Amino acid sequence: MTKLAYLKESPSQTAGPYVHIGCTPNVIGNDGIYPQDLGAAMITGPAKGEQITFAGRIFDGTGTVLRDAMVEIWQADAQGIYNSPAETRGAADPNFTGFGRQAVDMESGAFTFETLKPGRVPFPDGRLQAPHINIWIVARGINLGLNTRAYFSDEETANADDPVLARIEHKHRIQTLIAQKERNTYTLDIYLQGERETVFFDI
Amino acid sequence: MTQHDGAYFPRDRNWHPKLLTPDYKTSVLRSPQKPLISFGNSLSETTGPVFGHNDLGELDSDLIQNYARSGESALGERIIVHGRVLDESGRPVPQVLIEVWQANAGGRYRHKKDGYLAPLDPNFGGCGRALSDDNGYYAFRTIKPGPYPWPNGVNDWRPAHIHFSLFGSGFAQRLITQMYFEGDPHIALCPIVNTIKDPQAIDMLTAKLDMNNTIPMNARAYRFDLVLRGRRSTLFENRLEGN
Ligand SMILES: [Fe+2]
């Protein structure tokens, strides 16, 4: 039998404990190579929409906070448009990159993104997804980057109709993806294991 | 022309390392235990941040020089690491931001958490980045990193390796991996390498000595090609039924 001539994806390997050297060198004092770390600022000018803080921590199976993880987020602007050449529906707000990258704080384990509340983005079948932030987590001990999402606690109606949340069979687990609002900060703690294990996606 | 702008091919999670790999001990408490939830790609997955030449500095891809004091350079075996970024359909992927990081020639990282007794090289930062061109081609100049010990078993050593991070055109293509060097006996011994089960997959991460591109009297070349997820054609998906 002849095989179809497809290549295989390069297999993943852990980012390891020293991911900062390559991805956020200024955070560990390796300055002078890059003027600033990639993804450090998401809002680059007078962007339209509601400015928010998106914060949280990541916990392992013993409830210990990860202090060596790197978190990347990717989201639409306030109108629901992605700042990407692959966006098909028009131009995004030029003052908002939609991409954030942070090493978690090496003491507290916290990540804290200054960003915008995203607008709604359609699913392939045309239904609107609830506002959400796409999250990618890498760290020592994580062999393949973990994908999850943050939704917003003050978007109950939209969340109830969200086609991705609808894929979650055990409804009580949806709560693991809802960032809780307090003033203009939305907080989502991420649990890699245990009773409160966050829902992770195979995208 | 066929539009390859549909969903990404599903990830082969038996080809990639599993999340729970007990021989790599840290994975035990950091691996989700419940099944991942699958869904078809939306724009949230098929879009992604894309970077350009304006985001890069002149010396970003030259790790021998980009942290060196004026008139000096990093210590070690001078090498060029180069190759192409393709997708699973074999098409070149242009404008991929490739970030690399690595230990110095003695196996020591410029990182406050690395306490290995090998010394730092004052002229080596261990960090670089490059953008693939229209043919998916990229190149770095650096020194060959040293192997280093790490706390896992009582006597585990990492093979010499360079960490790679890649941004394709969609967030679903995001990938971090490591590059190894052909002929290194530590590859077969390493619990992190061996989180990958298929020997062909490990071979994909093993750069080959490339004498044809070696610069005489200057630097040896290693060839390292990378593959990102491919996308489905939407030829039929965009055609209305009955038309
Ligand atoms: Fe390493």
CSV table of C-alpha atoms and ligand atoms in Angstrom, one decimal:
chain,number,residue,atom,x,y,z
A,1,MET,CA,0.0,0.0,0.0
A,2,THR,CA,1.3,3.4,-0.9
A,3,LYS,CA,1.2,6.0,1.9
A,4,LEU,CA,-0.2,9.4,1.3
A,5,ALA,CA,2.7,11.9,1.3
A,6,TYR,CA,1.9,13.8,4.4
A,7,LEU,CA,4.6,14.9,6.9
A,8,LYS,CA,4.2,14.4,10.6
A,9,GLU,CA,4.2,17.4,12.9
A,10,SER,CA,7.5,18.0,14.8
A,11,PRO,CA,6.9,16.3,18.1
A,12,SER,CA,6.7,18.6,21.2
A,13,GLN,CA,9.1,18.7,24.1
A,14,THR,CA,8.8,20.5,27.4
A,15,ALA,CA,9.7,24.1,27.5
A,16,GLY,CA,11.8,23.3,30.6
A,17,PRO,CA,12.5,25.5,33.6
A,18,TYR,CA,14.6,28.1,31.6
A,19,VAL,CA,12.0,29.1,29.1
A,20,HIS,CA,12.6,32.7,30.2
A,21,ILE,CA,15.9,32.8,28.5
A,22,GLY,CA,14.4,32.5,25.1
A,23,CYS,CA,10.9,33.9,25.6
A,24,THR,CA,11.0,36.6,28.3
A,25,PRO,CA,14.8,37.4,28.7
A,26,ASN,CA,14.3,40.9,30.1
A,27,VAL,CA,12.2,39.4,33.0
A,28,ILE,CA,15.3,37.5,34.3
A,29,GLY,CA,17.7,40.4,33.7
A,30,ASN,CA,19.1,39.1,30.5
A,31,ASP,CA,18.7,42.5,28.9
A,32,GLY,CA,20.4,44.0,26.0
A,33,ILE,CA,19.4,41.3,23.5
A,34,TYR,CA,15.8,42.4,22.8
A,35,PRO,CA,14.6,45.9,23.6
A,36,GLN,CA,11.4,44.4,25.2
A,37,ASP,CA,9.9,41.0,25.6
A,38,LEU,CA,7.5,39.8,23.0
A,39,GLY,CA,3.8,40.1,24.1
A,40,ALA,CA,4.7,42.3,27.1
A,41,ALA,CA,2.2,45.0,26.0
A,42,MET,CA,-1.1,44.2,24.4
A,43,ILE,CA,-2.6,47.7,24.3
A,44,THR,CA,-0.3,49.8,22.2
A,45,GLY,CA,-2.3,53.0,21.9
A,46,PRO,CA,-5.8,54.4,22.4
A,47,ALA,CA,-7.7,51.1,21.8
A,48,LYS,CA,-11.5,51.0,21.8
A,49,GLY,CA,-13.3,49.0,24.4
A,50,GLU,CA,-13.2,48.1,28.1
A,51,GLN,CA,-9.8,47.8,29.6
A,52,ILE,CA,-9.5,44.9,32.0
A,53,THR,CA,-6.9,43.0,34.0
A,54,PHE,CA,-6.9,39.2,33.5
A,55,ALA,CA,-5.1,37.5,36.3
A,56,GLY,CA,-4.6,34.1,37.8
A,57,ARG,CA,-2.3,31.3,39.0
A,58,ILE,CA,-1.6,27.7,38.0
A,59,PHE,CA,-1.6,24.8,40.5
A,60,ASP,CA,-0.2,21.3,40.3
A,61,GLY,CA,-1.8,18.1,41.6
A,62,THR,CA,-0.7,18.9,45.2
A,63,GLY,CA,-2.2,22.4,45.1
A,64,THR,CA,1.3,23.9,44.8
A,65,VAL,CA,1.5,27.0,42.6
A,66,LEU,CA,3.7,26.8,39.5
A,67,ARG,CA,6.5,29.4,39.6
A,68,ASP,CA,8.2,28.5,36.4
A,69,ALA,CA,5.3,28.4,33.8
A,70,MET,CA,4.9,30.6,30.8
A,71,VAL,CA,1.4,31.7,29.8
A,72,GLU,CA,0.3,33.1,26.4
A,73,ILE,CA,-3.1,34.5,25.7
A,74,TRP,CA,-4.7,35.3,22.3
A,75,GLN,CA,-7.9,37.1,22.0
A,76,ALA,CA,-10.1,39.3,19.7
A,77,ASP,CA,-10.4,43.0,20.1
A,78,ALA,CA,-13.5,44.7,21.6
A,79,GLN,CA,-15.4,44.2,18.2
A,80,GLY,CA,-14.6,40.5,18.1
A,81,ILE,CA,-11.9,40.8,15.4
A,82,TYR,CA,-8.5,39.1,15.6
A,83,ASN,CA,-5.3,41.1,14.8
A,84,SER,CA,-4.1,38.5,12.4
A,85,PRO,CA,-3.5,38.0,8.7
A,86,ALA,CA,-5.7,34.9,9.0
A,87,GLU,CA,-8.7,37.0,10.2
A,88,THR,CA,-11.3,36.9,7.4
A,89,ARG,CA,-13.8,39.6,8.6
A,90,GLY,CA,-11.9,42.9,8.5
A,91,ALA,CA,-9.2,44.8,10.3
A,92,ALA,CA,-8.7,44.7,14.0
A,93,ASP,CA,-8.1,47.7,16.3
A,94,PRO,CA,-4.6,48.8,15.3
A,95,ASN,CA,-3.9,49.7,18.9
A,96,PHE,CA,-4.5,46.2,20.3
A,97,THR,CA,-2.3,43.2,19.4
A,98,GLY,CA,-4.5,40.5,21.0
A,99,PHE,CA,-1.4,38.6,22.0
A,100,GLY,CA,0.1,38.5,25.5
A,101,ARG,CA,2.9,36.5,26.9
A,102,GLN,CA,4.1,36.3,30.5
A,103,ALA,CA,6.3,34.2,32.6
A,104,VAL,CA,4.4,33.8,35.9
A,105,ASP,CA,5.9,35.6,38.8
A,106,MET,CA,8.8,33.5,40.2
A,107,GLU,CA,7.6,34.1,43.8
A,108,SER,CA,3.8,34.3,43.7
A,109,GLY,CA,3.2,32.3,40.5
A,110,ALA,CA,0.7,35.0,39.3
A,111,PHE,CA,0.1,36.1,35.8
A,112,THR,CA,-1.5,39.6,35.2
A,113,PHE,CA,-2.4,40.7,31.7
A,114,GLU,CA,-3.6,44.3,31.0
A,115,THR,CA,-5.9,43.8,28.1
A,116,LEU,CA,-9.4,44.5,26.7
A,117,LYS,CA,-12.6,42.6,27.1
A,118,PRO,CA,-12.9,40.8,23.8
A,119,GLY,CA,-16.0,40.9,21.6
A,120,ARG,CA,-17.8,37.8,20.3
A,121,VAL,CA,-16.4,35.6,17.6
A,122,PRO,CA,-18.4,33.3,15.4
A,123,PHE,CA,-18.1,29.5,15.4
A,124,PRO,CA,-17.8,27.9,12.0
A,125,ASP,CA,-21.6,27.2,11.9
A,126,GLY,CA,-22.3,30.9,12.4
A,127,ARG,CA,-23.4,30.8,16.0
A,128,LEU,CA,-21.6,33.4,18.2
A,129,GLN,CA,-19.2,32.2,20.8
A,130,ALA,CA,-19.3,34.0,24.2
A,131,PRO,CA,-16.4,36.4,24.8
A,132,HIS,CA,-13.3,34.4,25.7
A,133,ILE,CA,-9.5,34.5,26.0
A,134,ASN,CA,-7.5,31.6,24.4
A,135,ILE,CA,-4.8,30.4,26.8
A,136,TRP,CA,-1.7,28.3,26.1
A,137,ILE,CA,0.5,27.1,29.0
A,138,VAL,CA,4.0,25.6,28.9
A,139,ALA,CA,6.3,24.7,31.8
A,140,ARG,CA,8.8,22.2,33.1
A,141,GLY,CA,6.9,18.9,33.3
A,142,ILE,CA,4.4,19.8,30.6
A,143,ASN,CA,5.3,17.7,27.5
A,144,LEU,CA,2.9,19.4,25.1
A,145,GLY,CA,1.5,22.9,25.6
A,146,LEU,CA,-1.9,23.0,27.3
A,147,ASN,CA,-4.8,24.9,25.6
A,148,THR,CA,-7.7,26.2,27.6
A,149,ARG,CA,-10.0,29.3,27.6
A,150,ALA,CA,-11.2,31.9,30.0
A,151,TYR,CA,-14.8,33.1,29.8
A,152,PHE,CA,-16.3,35.9,31.8
A,153,SER,CA,-18.5,35.7,34.9
A,154,ASP,CA,-20.6,38.7,33.8
A,155,GLU,CA,-21.6,37.1,30.5
A,156,GLU,CA,-24.0,34.4,31.8
A,157,THR,CA,-26.4,34.7,28.8
A,158,ALA,CA,-23.6,34.4,26.2
A,159,ASN,CA,-21.9,31.6,28.1
A,160,ALA,CA,-25.1,29.6,28.2
A,161,ASP,CA,-25.2,29.7,24.4
A,162,ASP,CA,-21.5,29.1,23.8
A,163,PRO,CA,-20.9,26.2,21.3
A,164,VAL,CA,-17.6,25.3,22.9
A,165,LEU,CA,-18.9,25.2,26.5
A,166,ALA,CA,-21.8,23.2,25.2
A,167,ARG,CA,-19.2,20.4,24.3
A,168,ILE,CA,-18.4,19.9,28.0
A,169,GLU,CA,-20.5,16.9,29.0
A,170,HIS,CA,-20.0,17.4,32.8
A,171,LYS,CA,-21.7,20.8,33.2
A,172,HIS,CA,-20.2,21.5,36.7
A,173,ARG,CA,-16.7,21.6,35.0
A,174,ILE,CA,-17.7,24.7,32.9
A,175,GLN,CA,-17.1,26.6,36.1
A,176,THR,CA,-13.4,25.9,35.8
A,177,LEU,CA,-13.3,28.2,32.8
A,178,ILE,CA,-15.2,31.2,34.2
A,179,ALA,CA,-13.0,34.1,35.2
A,180,GLN,CA,-14.6,35.8,38.2
A,181,LYS,CA,-15.1,39.6,38.0
A,182,GLU,CA,-14.1,42.0,40.8
A,183,ARG,CA,-14.2,45.6,39.7
A,184,ASN,CA,-12.2,45.6,36.4
A,185,THR,CA,-10.2,42.4,37.2
A,186,TYR,CA,-11.2,39.0,36.0
A,187,THR,CA,-9.4,36.1,37.9
A,188,LEU,CA,-9.1,32.5,36.7
A,189,ASP,CA,-7.0,30.1,38.7
A,190,ILE,CA,-6.0,27.0,36.6
A,191,TYR,CA,-5.7,23.6,38.2
A,192,LEU,CA,-3.7,21.0,36.3
A,193,GLN,CA,-5.1,18.1,38.3
A,194,GLY,CA,-7.5,17.2,41.1
A,195,GLU,CA,-11.2,17.8,41.9
A,196,ARG,CA,-11.1,21.3,40.4
A,197,GLU,CA,-9.0,20.2,37.3
A,198,THR,CA,-9.5,22.9,34.6
A,199,VAL,CA,-11.0,21.8,31.3
A,200,PHE,CA,-8.3,21.6,28.7
A,201,PHE,CA,-8.9,21.5,24.9
A,202,ASP,CA,-7.6,19.5,22.0
A,203,ILE,CA,-7.8,22.2,19.4
B,1,MET,CA,-5.7,27.5,-6.6
B,2,THR,CA,-6.8,25.3,-3.7
B,3,GLN,CA,-7.3,27.3,-0.5
B,4,HIS,CA,-5.7,25.6,2.5
B,5,ASP,CA,-7.6,27.8,4.9
B,6,GLY,CA,-9.8,25.2,6.7
B,7,ALA,CA,-9.3,23.6,10.1
B,8,TYR,CA,-5.9,22.4,11.1
B,9,PHE,CA,-5.3,18.6,10.9
B,10,PRO,CA,-5.9,17.1,14.3
B,11,ARG,CA,-2.8,16.7,16.4
B,12,ASP,CA,-1.6,13.1,16.6
B,13,ARG,CA,-1.3,12.8,20.4
B,14,ASN,CA,0.3,9.4,20.1
B,15,TRP,CA,3.1,10.9,18.1
B,16,HIS,CA,3.6,13.7,20.5
B,17,PRO,CA,4.7,12.8,24.0
B,18,LYS,CA,1.8,11.9,26.3
B,19,LEU,CA,1.2,14.4,29.1
B,20,LEU,CA,1.8,11.8,31.9
B,21,THR,CA,5.2,10.2,31.5
B,22,PRO,CA,6.4,9.0,34.9
B,23,ASP,CA,10.0,8.5,34.0
B,24,TYR,CA,10.1,12.3,33.6
B,25,LYS,CA,9.0,12.8,37.2
B,26,THR,CA,7.8,16.4,37.0
B,27,SER,CA,5.1,15.4,34.6
B,28,VAL,CA,3.3,13.3,37.2
B,29,LEU,CA,1.8,16.2,39.1
B,30,ARG,CA,1.6,18.6,36.1
B,31,SER,CA,-0.4,16.4,33.7
B,32,PRO,CA,-4.2,16.8,33.4
B,33,GLN,CA,-5.9,13.5,34.2
B,34,LYS,CA,-9.3,14.1,32.5
B,35,PRO,CA,-9.9,13.7,28.8
B,36,LEU,CA,-9.2,16.8,26.7
B,37,ILE,CA,-12.4,18.3,25.1
B,38,SER,CA,-12.2,18.4,21.3
B,39,PHE,CA,-14.0,20.8,19.0
B,40,GLY,CA,-13.6,22.0,15.4
B,41,ASN,CA,-11.4,25.1,14.8
B,42,SER,CA,-13.0,28.5,14.9
B,43,LEU,CA,-11.2,31.8,14.1
B,44,SER,CA,-10.0,31.7,17.7
B,45,GLU,CA,-7.7,28.7,16.7
B,46,THR,CA,-7.0,29.5,13.0
B,47,THR,CA,-5.9,33.1,13.6
B,48,GLY,CA,-2.7,33.9,15.5
B,49,PRO,CA,-0.2,36.6,16.1
B,50,VAL,CA,2.2,37.1,13.2
B,51,PHE,CA,5.5,38.9,13.5
B,52,GLY,CA,7.6,40.7,10.9
B,53,HIS,CA,11.1,41.9,10.3
B,54,ASN,CA,10.4,45.2,12.2
B,55,ASP,CA,10.1,43.1,15.3
B,56,LEU,CA,13.6,41.7,15.0
B,57,GLY,CA,17.0,43.2,15.5
B,58,GLU,CA,20.1,42.7,13.3
B,59,LEU,CA,21.9,40.3,15.6
B,60,ASP,CA,18.9,38.4,16.8
B,61,SER,CA,19.8,35.3,14.9
B,62,ASP,CA,23.5,35.4,15.8
B,63,LEU,CA,24.0,34.0,19.3
B,64,ILE,CA,27.8,34.2,18.9
B,65,GLN,CA,27.6,38.0,18.8
B,66,ASN,CA,24.2,39.1,20.2
B,67,TYR,CA,25.4,39.1,23.9
B,68,ALA,CA,29.1,39.5,23.2
B,69,ARG,CA,31.2,42.5,24.3
B,70,SER,CA,32.6,44.5,21.5
B,71,GLY,CA,35.4,42.7,19.7
B,72,GLU,CA,34.7,39.4,21.5
B,73,SER,CA,32.5,36.4,20.8
B,74,ALA,CA,31.0,33.4,22.6
B,75,LEU,CA,33.2,30.4,23.5
B,76,GLY,CA,32.5,27.0,22.0
B,77,GLU,CA,32.1,25.0,18.8
B,78,ARG,CA,30.9,27.4,16.2
B,79,ILE,CA,27.8,26.1,14.3
B,80,ILE,CA,25.1,27.2,11.9
B,81,VAL,CA,21.7,25.7,12.6
B,82,HIS,CA,19.5,26.0,9.5
B,83,GLY,CA,16.5,24.4,7.8
B,84,ARG,CA,13.0,24.8,6.6
B,85,VAL,CA,9.6,25.1,8.2
B,86,LEU,CA,7.0,23.1,6.3
B,87,ASP,CA,3.5,22.2,7.2
B,88,GLU,CA,2.1,18.6,7.2
B,89,SER,CA,1.2,19.0,3.5
B,90,GLY,CA,4.8,19.7,2.7
B,91,ARG,CA,4.2,23.4,1.9
B,92,PRO,CA,6.8,25.9,3.2
B,93,VAL,CA,5.5,28.1,6.0
B,94,PRO,CA,6.8,31.7,5.6
B,95,GLN,CA,7.1,34.3,8.3
B,96,VAL,CA,7.3,31.8,11.2
B,97,LEU,CA,8.9,33.4,14.3
B,98,ILE,CA,11.4,30.9,15.6
B,99,GLU,CA,12.8,31.6,19.1
B,100,VAL,CA,15.7,29.6,20.5
B,101,TRP,CA,17.4,29.3,23.8
B,102,GLN,CA,20.2,27.1,25.0
B,103,ALA,CA,23.0,26.5,27.5
B,104,ASN,CA,26.5,27.6,26.8
B,105,ALA,CA,29.4,25.4,25.6
B,106,GLY,CA,29.8,24.1,29.2
B,107,GLY,CA,26.2,23.3,29.7
B,108,ARG,CA,25.3,26.3,31.9
B,109,TYR,CA,22.3,28.5,31.4
B,110,ARG,CA,22.3,32.2,31.9
B,111,HIS,CA,19.4,31.9,34.4
B,112,LYS,CA,19.3,32.7,38.1
B,113,LYS,CA,17.8,29.3,38.9
B,114,ASP,CA,20.6,27.4,37.2
B,115,GLY,CA,23.2,26.5,39.8
B,116,TYR,CA,25.3,24.1,37.7
B,117,LEU,CA,29.0,24.5,38.5
B,118,ALA,CA,30.1,25.0,34.9
B,119,PRO,CA,30.9,28.7,34.5
B,120,LEU,CA,28.9,31.3,32.6
B,121,ASP,CA,30.4,32.7,29.4
B,122,PRO,CA,30.3,36.5,29.7
B,123,ASN,CA,29.9,36.7,26.0
B,124,PHE,CA,27.0,34.3,25.7
B,125,GLY,CA,23.3,35.1,26.4
B,126,GLY,CA,21.8,31.9,24.9
B,127,CYS,CA,18.9,33.5,23.3
B,128,GLY,CA,18.0,34.2,19.6
B,129,ARG,CA,15.2,34.5,17.1
B,130,ALA,CA,14.7,34.4,13.4
B,131,LEU,CA,11.9,34.6,10.8
B,132,SER,CA,11.4,32.0,8.1
B,133,ASP,CA,11.5,33.4,4.6
B,134,ASP,CA,9.1,32.8,1.7
B,135,ASN,CA,10.5,29.3,1.2
B,136,GLY,CA,10.2,28.5,4.9
B,137,TYR,CA,13.9,28.8,5.3
B,138,TYR,CA,15.6,30.0,8.5
B,139,ALA,CA,19.2,30.1,9.9
B,140,PHE,CA,20.9,30.8,13.2
B,141,ARG,CA,24.6,31.0,14.1
B,142,THR,CA,25.5,29.9,17.6
B,143,ILE,CA,27.8,27.6,19.5
B,144,LYS,CA,27.1,24.0,20.3
B,145,PRO,CA,25.6,23.8,23.8
B,146,GLY,CA,27.1,21.4,26.3
B,147,PRO,CA,25.2,18.5,28.0
B,148,TYR,CA,24.2,19.2,31.6
B,149,PRO,CA,23.0,17.2,34.7
B,150,TRP,CA,19.5,17.6,36.0
B,151,PRO,CA,17.6,16.4,39.0
B,152,ASN,CA,15.4,13.5,38.0
B,153,GLY,CA,17.1,10.2,38.5
B,154,VAL,CA,20.3,10.2,40.5
B,155,ASN,CA,22.5,10.7,37.4
B,156,ASP,CA,20.5,12.1,34.5
B,157,TRP,CA,22.2,14.2,31.9
B,158,ARG,CA,20.4,16.1,29.1
B,159,PRO,CA,21.9,15.5,25.6
B,160,ALA,CA,23.1,18.7,24.0
B,161,HIS,CA,20.0,20.5,22.9
B,162,ILE,CA,18.6,23.8,21.7
B,163,HIS,CA,15.0,24.8,22.7
B,164,PHE,CA,12.8,25.9,19.8
B,165,SER,CA,9.6,27.9,20.0
B,166,LEU,CA,7.5,28.4,16.8
B,167,PHE,CA,4.6,30.7,15.8
B,168,GLY,CA,2.8,29.5,12.7
B,169,SER,CA,-0.1,31.5,11.2
B,170,GLY,CA,-2.7,30.1,13.6
B,171,PHE,CA,-2.6,29.8,17.4
B,172,ALA,CA,-3.4,26.1,17.0
B,173,GLN,CA,0.0,25.6,15.4
B,174,ARG,CA,1.9,27.0,18.5
B,175,LEU,CA,4.7,24.6,19.3
B,176,ILE,CA,7.7,24.4,21.6
B,177,THR,CA,10.2,21.6,21.1
B,178,GLN,CA,13.9,20.8,21.4
B,179,MET,CA,16.6,20.1,18.8
B,180,TYR,CA,19.3,17.4,19.4
B,181,PHE,CA,22.5,16.6,17.7
B,182,GLU,CA,23.1,13.5,15.5
B,183,GLY,CA,25.4,11.0,17.2
B,184,ASP,CA,24.9,12.1,20.8
B,185,PRO,CA,24.8,9.0,23.0
B,186,HIS,CA,22.7,10.9,25.6
B,187,ILE,CA,19.7,11.0,23.3
B,188,ALA,CA,18.9,7.4,23.9
B,189,LEU,CA,19.4,7.8,27.7
B,190,CYS,CA,17.3,10.9,28.3
B,191,PRO,CA,13.9,10.6,30.1
B,192,ILE,CA,12.7,13.8,28.4
B,193,VAL,CA,13.6,12.6,24.9
B,194,ASN,CA,12.0,9.2,25.7
B,195,THR,CA,8.7,10.8,26.6
B,196,ILE,CA,8.4,10.4,22.8
B,197,LYS,CA,7.7,6.8,21.9
B,198,ASP,CA,8.2,6.6,18.2
B,199,PRO,CA,11.9,6.5,17.1
B,200,GLN,CA,11.1,8.2,13.9
B,201,ALA,CA,9.6,11.1,15.9
B,202,ILE,CA,12.8,11.4,17.9
B,203,ASP,CA,14.8,11.3,14.7
B,204,MET,CA,12.8,14.3,13.5
B,205,LEU,CA,14.2,16.3,16.4
B,206,THR,CA,17.8,15.2,15.7
B,207,ALA,CA,19.7,17.7,13.6
B,208,LYS,CA,22.1,16.2,11.0
B,209,LEU,CA,25.6,17.3,10.3
B,210,ASP,CA,25.5,19.2,7.0
B,211,MET,CA,29.0,19.3,5.5
B,212,ASN,CA,27.7,20.9,2.3
B,213,ASN,CA,26.7,24.0,4.2
B,214,THR,CA,29.6,24.0,6.5
B,215,ILE,CA,31.7,27.1,6.1
B,216,PRO,CA,35.4,26.1,5.7
B,217,MET,CA,37.6,27.3,8.5
B,218,ASN,CA,34.7,28.9,10.2
B,219,ALA,CA,31.6,27.0,11.3
B,220,ARG,CA,30.0,23.6,10.9
B,221,ALA,CA,26.4,23.4,9.8
B,222,TYR,CA,23.6,21.3,11.2
B,223,ARG,CA,20.4,20.8,9.3
B,224,PHE,CA,17.1,20.9,11.2
B,225,ASP,CA,13.8,21.0,9.4
B,226,LEU,CA,10.5,21.6,11.3
B,227,VAL,CA,7.0,20.7,10.6
B,228,LEU,CA,3.9,22.5,11.8
B,229,ARG,CA,0.3,21.4,11.6
B,230,GLY,CA,-1.3,21.5,8.1
B,231,ARG,CA,-4.7,22.8,7.2
B,232,ARG,CA,-7.6,21.3,5.3
B,233,SER,CA,-8.6,22.6,1.9
B,234,THR,CA,-11.9,24.4,1.9
B,235,LEU,CA,-12.6,23.8,-1.8
B,236,PHE,CA,-15.9,22.0,-1.0
B,237,GLU,CA,-16.7,23.6,2.3
B,238,ASN,CA,-17.2,27.0,0.7
B,239,ARG,CA,-19.4,25.7,-2.1
B,240,LEU,CA,-23.1,26.0,-1.4
B,241,GLU,CA,-25.1,22.8,-1.8
B,242,GLY,CA,-27.1,22.7,-5.1
B,243,ASN,CA,-24.9,25.2,-6.9
C,1,FE,FE,17.4,22.8,28.3
